[in-house]
Tab-separated table of C-alpha atoms in Angstrom:
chain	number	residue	atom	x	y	z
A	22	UNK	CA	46.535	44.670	56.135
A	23	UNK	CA	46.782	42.775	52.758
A	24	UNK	CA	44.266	40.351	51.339
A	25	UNK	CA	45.304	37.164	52.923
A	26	UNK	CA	45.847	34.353	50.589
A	27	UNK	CA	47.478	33.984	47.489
A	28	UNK	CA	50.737	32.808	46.299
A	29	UNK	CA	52.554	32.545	49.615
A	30	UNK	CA	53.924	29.115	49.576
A	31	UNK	CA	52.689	26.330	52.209
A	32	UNK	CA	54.941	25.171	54.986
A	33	UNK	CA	52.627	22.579	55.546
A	34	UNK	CA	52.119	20.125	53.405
A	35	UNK	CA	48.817	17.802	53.550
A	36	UNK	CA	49.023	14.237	52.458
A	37	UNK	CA	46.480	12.331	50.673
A	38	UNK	CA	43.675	11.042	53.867
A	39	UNK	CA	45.602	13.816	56.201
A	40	UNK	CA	43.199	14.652	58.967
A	41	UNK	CA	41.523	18.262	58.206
A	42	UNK	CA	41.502	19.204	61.880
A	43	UNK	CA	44.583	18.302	62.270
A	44	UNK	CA	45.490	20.266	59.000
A	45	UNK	CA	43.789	23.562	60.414
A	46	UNK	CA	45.946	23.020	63.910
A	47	UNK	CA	49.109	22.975	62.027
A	48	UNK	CA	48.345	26.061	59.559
A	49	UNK	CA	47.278	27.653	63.098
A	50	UNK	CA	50.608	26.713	64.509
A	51	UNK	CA	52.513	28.031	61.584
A	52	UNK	CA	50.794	31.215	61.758
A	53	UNK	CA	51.552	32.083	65.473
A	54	UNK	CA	55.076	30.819	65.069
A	55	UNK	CA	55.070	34.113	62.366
A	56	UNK	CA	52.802	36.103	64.562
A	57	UNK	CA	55.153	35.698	67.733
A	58	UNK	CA	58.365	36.002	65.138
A	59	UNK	CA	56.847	39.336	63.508
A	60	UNK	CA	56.593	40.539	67.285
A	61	UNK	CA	59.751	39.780	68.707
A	62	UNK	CA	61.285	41.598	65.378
A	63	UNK	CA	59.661	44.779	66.462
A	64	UNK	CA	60.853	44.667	69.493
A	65	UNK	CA	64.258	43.916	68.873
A	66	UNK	CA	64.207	46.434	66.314
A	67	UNK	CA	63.464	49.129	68.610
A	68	UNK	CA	66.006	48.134	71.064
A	69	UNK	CA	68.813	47.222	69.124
A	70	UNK	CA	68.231	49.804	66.563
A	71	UNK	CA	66.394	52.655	68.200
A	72	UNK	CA	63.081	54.484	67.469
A	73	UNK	CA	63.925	56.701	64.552
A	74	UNK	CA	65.296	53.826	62.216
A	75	UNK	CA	62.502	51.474	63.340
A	76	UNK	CA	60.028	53.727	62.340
A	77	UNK	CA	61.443	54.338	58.557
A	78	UNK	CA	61.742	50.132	58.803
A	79	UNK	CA	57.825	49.856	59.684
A	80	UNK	CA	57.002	52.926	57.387
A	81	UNK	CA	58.355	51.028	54.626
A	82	UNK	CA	57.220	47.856	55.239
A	83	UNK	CA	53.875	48.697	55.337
A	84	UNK	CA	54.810	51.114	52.275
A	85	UNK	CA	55.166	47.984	50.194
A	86	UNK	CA	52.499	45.860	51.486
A	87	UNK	CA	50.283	49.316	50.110
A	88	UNK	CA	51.976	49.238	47.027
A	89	UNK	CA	51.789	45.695	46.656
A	90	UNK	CA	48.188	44.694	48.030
A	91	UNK	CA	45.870	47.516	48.186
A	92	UNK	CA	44.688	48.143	44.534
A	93	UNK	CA	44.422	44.369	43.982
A	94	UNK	CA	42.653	43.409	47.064
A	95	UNK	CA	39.739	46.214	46.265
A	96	UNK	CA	39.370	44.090	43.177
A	97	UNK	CA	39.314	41.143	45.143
A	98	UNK	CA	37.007	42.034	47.406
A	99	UNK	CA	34.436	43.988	45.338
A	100	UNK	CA	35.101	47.125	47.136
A	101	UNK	CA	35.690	49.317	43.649
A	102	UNK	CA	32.580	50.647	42.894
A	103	UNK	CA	32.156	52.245	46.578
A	104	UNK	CA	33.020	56.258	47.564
A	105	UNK	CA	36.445	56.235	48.347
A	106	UNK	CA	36.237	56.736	52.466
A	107	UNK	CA	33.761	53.794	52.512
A	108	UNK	CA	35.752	51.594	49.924
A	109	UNK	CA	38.942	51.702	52.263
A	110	UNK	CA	37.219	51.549	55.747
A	111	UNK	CA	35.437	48.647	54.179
A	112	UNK	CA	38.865	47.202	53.144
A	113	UNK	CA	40.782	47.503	55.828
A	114	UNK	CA	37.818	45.716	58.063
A	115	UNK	CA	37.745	43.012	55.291
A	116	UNK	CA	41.364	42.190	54.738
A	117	UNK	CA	42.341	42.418	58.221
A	118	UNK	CA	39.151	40.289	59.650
A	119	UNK	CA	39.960	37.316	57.544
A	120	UNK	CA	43.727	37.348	58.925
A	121	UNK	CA	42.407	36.755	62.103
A	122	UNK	CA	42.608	40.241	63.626
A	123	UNK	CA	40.028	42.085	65.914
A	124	UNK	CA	38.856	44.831	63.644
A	125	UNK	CA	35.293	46.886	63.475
A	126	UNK	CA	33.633	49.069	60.297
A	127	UNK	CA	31.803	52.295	61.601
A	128	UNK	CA	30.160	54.024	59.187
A	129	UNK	CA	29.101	57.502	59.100
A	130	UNK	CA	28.658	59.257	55.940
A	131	UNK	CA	29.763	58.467	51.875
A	132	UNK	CA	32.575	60.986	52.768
A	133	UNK	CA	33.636	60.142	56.366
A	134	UNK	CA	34.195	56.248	57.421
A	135	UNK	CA	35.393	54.651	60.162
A	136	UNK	CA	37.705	51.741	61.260
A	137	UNK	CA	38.725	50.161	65.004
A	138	UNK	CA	41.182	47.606	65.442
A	139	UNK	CA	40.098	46.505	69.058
A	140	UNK	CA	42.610	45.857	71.298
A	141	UNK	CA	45.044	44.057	72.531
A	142	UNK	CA	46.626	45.110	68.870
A	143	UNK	CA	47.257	42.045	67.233
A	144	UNK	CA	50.596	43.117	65.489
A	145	UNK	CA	52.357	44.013	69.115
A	146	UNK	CA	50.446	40.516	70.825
A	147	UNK	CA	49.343	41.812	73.740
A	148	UNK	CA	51.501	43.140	76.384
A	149	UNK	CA	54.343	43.375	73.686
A	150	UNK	CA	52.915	46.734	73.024
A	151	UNK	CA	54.112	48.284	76.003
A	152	UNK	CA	57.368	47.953	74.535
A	153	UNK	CA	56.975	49.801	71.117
A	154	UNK	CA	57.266	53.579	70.760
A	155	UNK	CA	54.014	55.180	69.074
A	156	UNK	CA	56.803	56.876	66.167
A	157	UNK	CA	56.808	53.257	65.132
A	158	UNK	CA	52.838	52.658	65.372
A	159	UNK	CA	52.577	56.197	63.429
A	160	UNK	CA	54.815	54.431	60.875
A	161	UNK	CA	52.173	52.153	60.249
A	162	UNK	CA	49.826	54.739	59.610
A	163	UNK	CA	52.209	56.943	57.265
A	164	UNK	CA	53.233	54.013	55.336
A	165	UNK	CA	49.609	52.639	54.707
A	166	UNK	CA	46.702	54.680	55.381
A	167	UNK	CA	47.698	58.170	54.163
A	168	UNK	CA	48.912	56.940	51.042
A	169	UNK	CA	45.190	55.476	50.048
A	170	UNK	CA	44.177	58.646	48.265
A	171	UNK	CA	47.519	58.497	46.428
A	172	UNK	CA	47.101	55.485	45.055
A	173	UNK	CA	42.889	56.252	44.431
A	174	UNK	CA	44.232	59.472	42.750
A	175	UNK	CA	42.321	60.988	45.342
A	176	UNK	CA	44.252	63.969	46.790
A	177	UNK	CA	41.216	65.151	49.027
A	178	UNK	CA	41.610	61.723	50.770
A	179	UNK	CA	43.016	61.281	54.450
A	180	UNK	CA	43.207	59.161	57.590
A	181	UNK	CA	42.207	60.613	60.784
A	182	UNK	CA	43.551	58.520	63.617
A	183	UNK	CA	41.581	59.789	66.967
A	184	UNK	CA	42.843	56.713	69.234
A	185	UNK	CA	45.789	54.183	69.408
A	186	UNK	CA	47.192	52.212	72.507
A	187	UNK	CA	50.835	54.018	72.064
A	188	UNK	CA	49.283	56.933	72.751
A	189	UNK	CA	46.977	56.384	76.006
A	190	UNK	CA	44.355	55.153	73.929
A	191	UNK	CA	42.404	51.857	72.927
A	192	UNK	CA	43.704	49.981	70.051
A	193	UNK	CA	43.473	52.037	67.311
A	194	UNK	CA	40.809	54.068	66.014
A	195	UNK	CA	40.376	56.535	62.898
A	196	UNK	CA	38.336	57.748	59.998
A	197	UNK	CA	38.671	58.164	56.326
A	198	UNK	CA	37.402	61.295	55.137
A	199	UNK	CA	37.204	63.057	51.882
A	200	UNK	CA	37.770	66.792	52.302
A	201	UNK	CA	36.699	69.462	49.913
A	202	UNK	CA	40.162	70.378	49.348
A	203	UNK	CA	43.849	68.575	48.196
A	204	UNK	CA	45.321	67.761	50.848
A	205	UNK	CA	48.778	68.403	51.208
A	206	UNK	CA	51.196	65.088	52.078
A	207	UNK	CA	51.547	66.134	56.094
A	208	UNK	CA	47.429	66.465	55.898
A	209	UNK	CA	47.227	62.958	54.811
A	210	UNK	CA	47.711	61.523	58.170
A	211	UNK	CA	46.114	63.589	61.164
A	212	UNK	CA	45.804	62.879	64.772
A	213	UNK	CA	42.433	64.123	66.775
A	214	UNK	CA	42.463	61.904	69.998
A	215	UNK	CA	39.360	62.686	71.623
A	216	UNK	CA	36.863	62.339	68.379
A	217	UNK	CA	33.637	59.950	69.592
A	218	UNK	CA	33.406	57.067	66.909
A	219	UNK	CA	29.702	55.872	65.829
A	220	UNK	CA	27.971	54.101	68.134
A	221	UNK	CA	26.826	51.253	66.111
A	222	UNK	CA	29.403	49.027	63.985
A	223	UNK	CA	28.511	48.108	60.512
A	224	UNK	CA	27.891	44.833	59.317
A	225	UNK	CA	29.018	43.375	55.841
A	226	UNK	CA	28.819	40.016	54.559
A	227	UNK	CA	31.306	37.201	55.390
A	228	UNK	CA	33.257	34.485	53.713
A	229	UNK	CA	31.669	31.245	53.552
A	230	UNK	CA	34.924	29.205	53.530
A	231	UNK	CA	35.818	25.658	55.306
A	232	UNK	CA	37.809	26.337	58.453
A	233	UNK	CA	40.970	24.735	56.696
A	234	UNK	CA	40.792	27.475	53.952
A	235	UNK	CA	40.470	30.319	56.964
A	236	UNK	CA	43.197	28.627	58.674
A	237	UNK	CA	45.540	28.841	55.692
A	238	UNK	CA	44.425	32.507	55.122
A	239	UNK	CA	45.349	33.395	58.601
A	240	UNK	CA	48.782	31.535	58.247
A	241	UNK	CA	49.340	33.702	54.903
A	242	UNK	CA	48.091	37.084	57.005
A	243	UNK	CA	51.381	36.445	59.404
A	244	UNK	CA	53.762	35.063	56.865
A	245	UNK	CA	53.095	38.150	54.293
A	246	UNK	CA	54.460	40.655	57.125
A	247	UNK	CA	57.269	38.280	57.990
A	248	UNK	CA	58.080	38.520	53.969
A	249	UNK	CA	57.480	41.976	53.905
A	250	UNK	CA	59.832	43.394	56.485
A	251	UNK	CA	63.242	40.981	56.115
A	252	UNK	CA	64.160	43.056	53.245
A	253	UNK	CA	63.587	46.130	54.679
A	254	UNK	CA	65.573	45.383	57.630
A	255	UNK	CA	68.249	45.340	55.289
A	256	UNK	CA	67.591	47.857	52.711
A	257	UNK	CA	67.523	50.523	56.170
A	258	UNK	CA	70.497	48.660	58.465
A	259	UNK	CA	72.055	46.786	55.953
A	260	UNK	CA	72.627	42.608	55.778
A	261	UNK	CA	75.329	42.829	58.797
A	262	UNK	CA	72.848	44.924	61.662
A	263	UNK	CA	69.791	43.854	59.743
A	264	UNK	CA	70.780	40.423	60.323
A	265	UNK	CA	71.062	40.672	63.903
A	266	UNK	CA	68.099	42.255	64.341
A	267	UNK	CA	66.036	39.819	62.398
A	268	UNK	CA	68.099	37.001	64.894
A	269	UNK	CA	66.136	37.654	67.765
């Protein structure tokens, strides 16, 4: 859910008169080999480590890609100036859209916006999901989108989540919403299953970038979870069982 691009250094290396299709095909293969490698962690994670201590794993890997990418990439992507619901509905359509993931803006009101990653989820890759408990796609959630407002200094700011594929649902679904009250740190992230998004998706302005630069962002996308959750693995299981976990 971070800005894609950026420092992450290149696997791939182009020459001087390397092919640029064959350039984009090897940034694409890079990123699946992450993709498929940031999947198979998961899984192994909740297998050989069980759901409770997978879930603090995922909470605080997505924790630190918060802390890390969410204030910056607002910048970045001119989302600032917007009400705060809007501004992070908008962001997490943005950020995840140009890594290559299925992802919708709903909007509703200044105060209440929505976001849909459309399944199949692209963090479980398809079918994968079956295997993951929804504590860990929760985790997710805790570690990212109820800590917006925090880091807005917004305390009437929360996440709604009203559908997710761990749960019976359809990829995931929720709202950002501004209340007229502080919200206490279990209010930040709610569940309402059953809540009817809008109708009609939102539309905001694209990238106009070669299709070796969108290629590379993608690659990045994959790599920066990769990055992200090694030293967690550790920091929860330590380097013996974190090891094993991350040798799937």
């Amino acid at each position: 859910m971070s800005v894609p691009g950026g420092s992450t250094p290149s696997p791939v290396a182009a020459g001087p008169g390397a092919d640029p299709a064959q350039d984009s095909r090897a940034l694409a293969a890079v990123a699946e080999l992450y993709h498929r490698y940031l999947t198979g962690v998961l899984l192994s994670l909740v297998q050989r480590a069980g759901t409770a201590r997978a879930a603090e794993v995922v909470f605080r890997t997505f924790r630190r890609q918060h802390l890390e990418k969410f204030l910056p990439g607002l910048d970045k992507l001119g989302l600032r100036h917007l009400p705060h619901a809007v501004a992070c509905a908008q962001y997490h359509y943005l950020s995840n859209a140009l890594g290559g993931v299925s992802v919708e803006w709903l909007p509703e009101t200044d105060r209440k916006s929505w976001v849909s990653y459309r399944p199949p989820r692209w963090v479980f890759d398809g079918t994968a999901v079956c295997g993951v408990p929804t504590e860990v796609s929760r985790a997710m959630l805790r570690g990212w989108h109820a800590h917006n407002g925090v880091s807005l200094g917004n305390p009437c700011l929360g996440f709604v989540c009203t559908s997710q594929t761990t749960d019976g649902g359809a990829g995931l679904v929720g709202y950002y919403v501004e209340e007229d009250q502080e919200l206490s740190e279990d209010e930040r992230l709610r569940f309402s299953p059953g809540e009817l998004a809008p109708a009609v998706a939102g539309e905001l302005s694209t990238v106009d970038w070669s299709a070796d630069r969108l290629a590379k962002v993608e690659r990045n996308y994959a790599m920066e979870y990769v990055r992200s959750i090694v030293p967690e693995l550790v920091a929860v299981l330590g380097p013996a069982d974190g090891g094993f976990v991350g040798r799937i």
